[in-house]
Amino acid sequence: SKGINDDLPHHCSFKCSIKSERINEGTRLELSSHPDMALVSDEYTTGQGELFKFNKIANIYLGPKKDVLSAKINDKMHITLIDIHKGLKFCTYNKENIQRGDIVLLSKYVFEKMNFEFVVNIEGTISPKLAQHLVLGFQVPGNFR
């Protein structure tokens, strides 16, 4: 699954770098760091527990380019899907202490305790706005935190 990472071989470089394509206009989340791969998602589910009971949530995965997600970034720095799972936004659970290994997921509703703000870096990586030293990446099996 996708998460926050700082190891170069395991980060995602997107084809949406600021110079070549504006993510605020919408772009396919294909990876230049991993040819023929992209960010994909499973079917969304209704959340569990009091916090998520009316929310639609989904996971993000590394997958084949044919199933690519498309997104745009708005003035609140929310990365929002524009086709598959339209309206779901990238988020992490804890905006006060974003760390390497934190899971990034998709959520329909914005919750105060969760981080929904991301930036697109000049090289095409995506970082949490409050932890720009980290980038969106993927977990290597057997290498937890």
Tab-separated table of C-alpha atoms in Angstrom:
chain	number	residue	atom	x	y	z
A	1	SER	CA	0.000	0.000	0.000
A	2	LYS	CA	1.010	3.595	-0.436
A	3	GLY	CA	2.513	5.540	2.390
A	4	ILE	CA	4.937	8.255	3.382
A	5	ASN	CA	8.546	7.359	2.588
A	6	ASP	CA	11.994	8.912	2.445
A	7	ASP	CA	13.993	6.116	0.758
A	8	LEU	CA	14.777	7.135	-2.843
A	9	PRO	CA	14.307	3.708	-4.498
A	10	HIS	CA	10.841	3.444	-2.958
A	11	HIS	CA	9.395	6.887	-3.653
A	12	CYS	CA	6.975	7.719	-6.428
A	13	SER	CA	7.924	10.236	-9.088
A	14	PHE	CA	4.885	11.300	-11.050
A	15	LYS	CA	4.686	12.546	-14.609
A	16	CYS	CA	2.906	15.644	-13.270
A	17	SER	CA	5.918	17.787	-12.419
A	18	ILE	CA	5.099	21.464	-12.165
A	19	LYS	CA	7.086	22.323	-15.297
A	20	SER	CA	5.379	19.860	-17.625
A	21	GLU	CA	1.792	19.529	-16.425
A	22	ARG	CA	-0.337	21.412	-13.917
A	23	ILE	CA	-1.925	19.068	-11.374
A	24	ASN	CA	-4.414	21.815	-10.465
A	25	GLU	CA	-5.975	21.220	-13.903
A	26	GLY	CA	-6.097	17.446	-13.399
A	27	THR	CA	-3.591	14.766	-14.315
A	28	ARG	CA	-3.212	10.993	-14.495
A	29	LEU	CA	-1.159	9.696	-11.560
A	30	GLU	CA	1.266	7.668	-13.671
A	31	LEU	CA	4.747	7.057	-12.325
A	32	SER	CA	7.896	8.136	-14.129
A	33	SER	CA	9.942	6.365	-11.420
A	34	HIS	CA	8.283	3.003	-12.207
A	35	PRO	CA	7.467	2.697	-15.933
A	36	ASP	CA	4.047	1.290	-16.828
A	37	MET	CA	2.930	1.673	-13.196
A	38	ALA	CA	0.504	4.129	-11.613
A	39	LEU	CA	-1.516	4.856	-8.503
A	40	VAL	CA	-4.644	2.700	-8.493
A	41	SER	CA	-7.367	1.992	-5.952
A	42	ASP	CA	-9.781	-0.675	-4.880
A	43	GLU	CA	-13.506	-0.175	-4.452
A	44	TYR	CA	-14.397	2.294	-1.759
A	45	THR	CA	-16.150	1.156	1.391
A	46	THR	CA	-18.207	2.871	4.052
A	47	GLY	CA	-16.000	3.614	7.029
A	48	GLN	CA	-16.131	1.823	10.362
A	49	GLY	CA	-16.399	3.363	13.833
A	50	GLU	CA	-17.839	6.687	14.955
A	51	LEU	CA	-15.340	8.852	13.043
A	52	PHE	CA	-15.836	7.160	9.659
A	53	LYS	CA	-19.364	5.708	9.776
A	54	PHE	CA	-20.783	7.963	7.031
A	55	ASN	CA	-17.537	8.355	5.113
A	56	LYS	CA	-16.430	6.669	1.901
A	57	ILE	CA	-12.810	5.491	2.089
A	58	ALA	CA	-10.473	3.551	-0.207
A	59	ASN	CA	-6.868	2.372	-0.304
A	60	ILE	CA	-4.208	3.470	-2.790
A	61	TYR	CA	-1.916	0.908	-4.425
A	62	LEU	CA	0.898	0.675	-6.937
A	63	GLY	CA	-0.649	-0.993	-9.974
A	64	PRO	CA	-0.830	-1.202	-13.767
A	65	LYS	CA	-1.094	2.022	-15.742
A	66	LYS	CA	-4.343	0.836	-17.373
A	67	ASP	CA	-6.122	1.350	-13.989
A	68	VAL	CA	-4.594	4.779	-13.239
A	69	LEU	CA	-6.300	7.316	-10.981
A	70	SER	CA	-6.610	10.941	-12.107
A	71	ALA	CA	-6.574	13.859	-9.690
A	72	LYS	CA	-6.294	17.594	-9.281
A	73	ILE	CA	-5.129	19.791	-6.428
A	74	ASN	CA	-7.349	22.609	-5.181
A	75	ASP	CA	-6.615	25.897	-3.422
A	76	LYS	CA	-6.787	24.116	-0.032
A	77	MET	CA	-3.940	21.812	-1.176
A	78	HIS	CA	-6.279	18.787	-1.262
A	79	ILE	CA	-5.495	16.199	-3.942
A	80	THR	CA	-8.929	15.121	-5.157
A	81	LEU	CA	-9.769	12.310	-7.579
A	82	ILE	CA	-11.605	13.424	-10.721
A	83	ASP	CA	-12.659	10.174	-12.390
A	84	ILE	CA	-12.581	6.808	-10.583
A	85	HIS	CA	-13.835	7.470	-7.015
A	86	LYS	CA	-14.540	11.099	-7.961
A	87	GLY	CA	-14.365	13.428	-4.960
A	88	LEU	CA	-12.238	11.211	-2.693
A	89	LYS	CA	-9.160	13.004	-1.326
A	90	PHE	CA	-5.657	11.872	-0.329
A	91	CYS	CA	-5.148	11.911	3.454
A	92	THR	CA	-3.095	10.588	6.358
A	93	TYR	CA	-4.510	9.781	9.804
A	94	ASN	CA	-2.505	12.153	11.984
A	95	LYS	CA	-1.670	15.657	10.780
A	96	GLU	CA	0.141	16.593	14.003
A	97	ASN	CA	2.893	13.979	13.625
A	98	ILE	CA	3.318	12.747	10.039
A	99	GLN	CA	6.053	10.113	9.916
A	100	ARG	CA	7.768	7.792	7.472
A	101	GLY	CA	5.572	4.717	7.033
A	102	ASP	CA	2.235	6.470	7.634
A	103	ILE	CA	-0.496	5.134	5.338
A	104	VAL	CA	-2.009	7.430	2.727
A	105	LEU	CA	-5.624	6.644	1.904
A	106	LEU	CA	-8.609	8.201	0.166
A	107	SER	CA	-11.479	9.837	2.071
A	108	LYS	CA	-14.645	11.599	0.942
A	109	TYR	CA	-14.964	13.835	3.996
A	110	VAL	CA	-12.329	16.080	5.561
A	111	PHE	CA	-11.714	15.509	9.282
A	112	GLU	CA	-9.876	18.012	11.469
A	113	LYS	CA	-7.429	15.491	12.981
A	114	MET	CA	-6.380	14.098	9.598
A	115	ASN	CA	-3.943	15.609	7.114
A	116	PHE	CA	-5.413	16.447	3.709
A	117	GLU	CA	-2.826	19.023	2.585
A	118	PHE	CA	-0.188	17.941	0.068
A	119	VAL	CA	2.247	19.670	-2.260
A	120	VAL	CA	3.580	18.635	-5.656
A	121	ASN	CA	7.351	19.064	-5.674
A	122	ILE	CA	9.289	20.346	-8.689
A	123	GLU	CA	10.632	16.837	-9.505
A	124	GLY	CA	7.106	15.398	-9.561
A	125	THR	CA	6.965	13.805	-6.108
A	126	ILE	CA	4.101	14.479	-3.690
A	127	SER	CA	4.713	15.447	-0.052
A	128	PRO	CA	2.479	16.199	2.924
A	129	LYS	CA	2.462	19.997	3.265
A	130	LEU	CA	3.423	19.726	6.954
A	131	ALA	CA	6.269	17.229	6.291
A	132	GLN	CA	7.835	18.213	2.972
A	133	HIS	CA	11.017	16.234	3.754
A	134	LEU	CA	8.897	13.081	3.147
A	135	VAL	CA	7.326	11.917	-0.125
A	136	LEU	CA	4.605	9.528	-1.191
A	137	GLY	CA	6.194	6.101	-1.604
A	138	PHE	CA	5.487	2.416	-1.131
A	139	GLN	CA	6.251	-0.110	1.593
A	140	VAL	CA	8.951	-2.659	0.899
A	141	PRO	CA	7.878	-6.098	2.224
A	142	GLY	CA	9.647	-6.922	5.502
A	143	ASN	CA	10.892	-3.339	5.970
A	144	PHE	CA	8.443	-1.790	8.432
A	145	ARG	CA	9.480	1.631	9.737
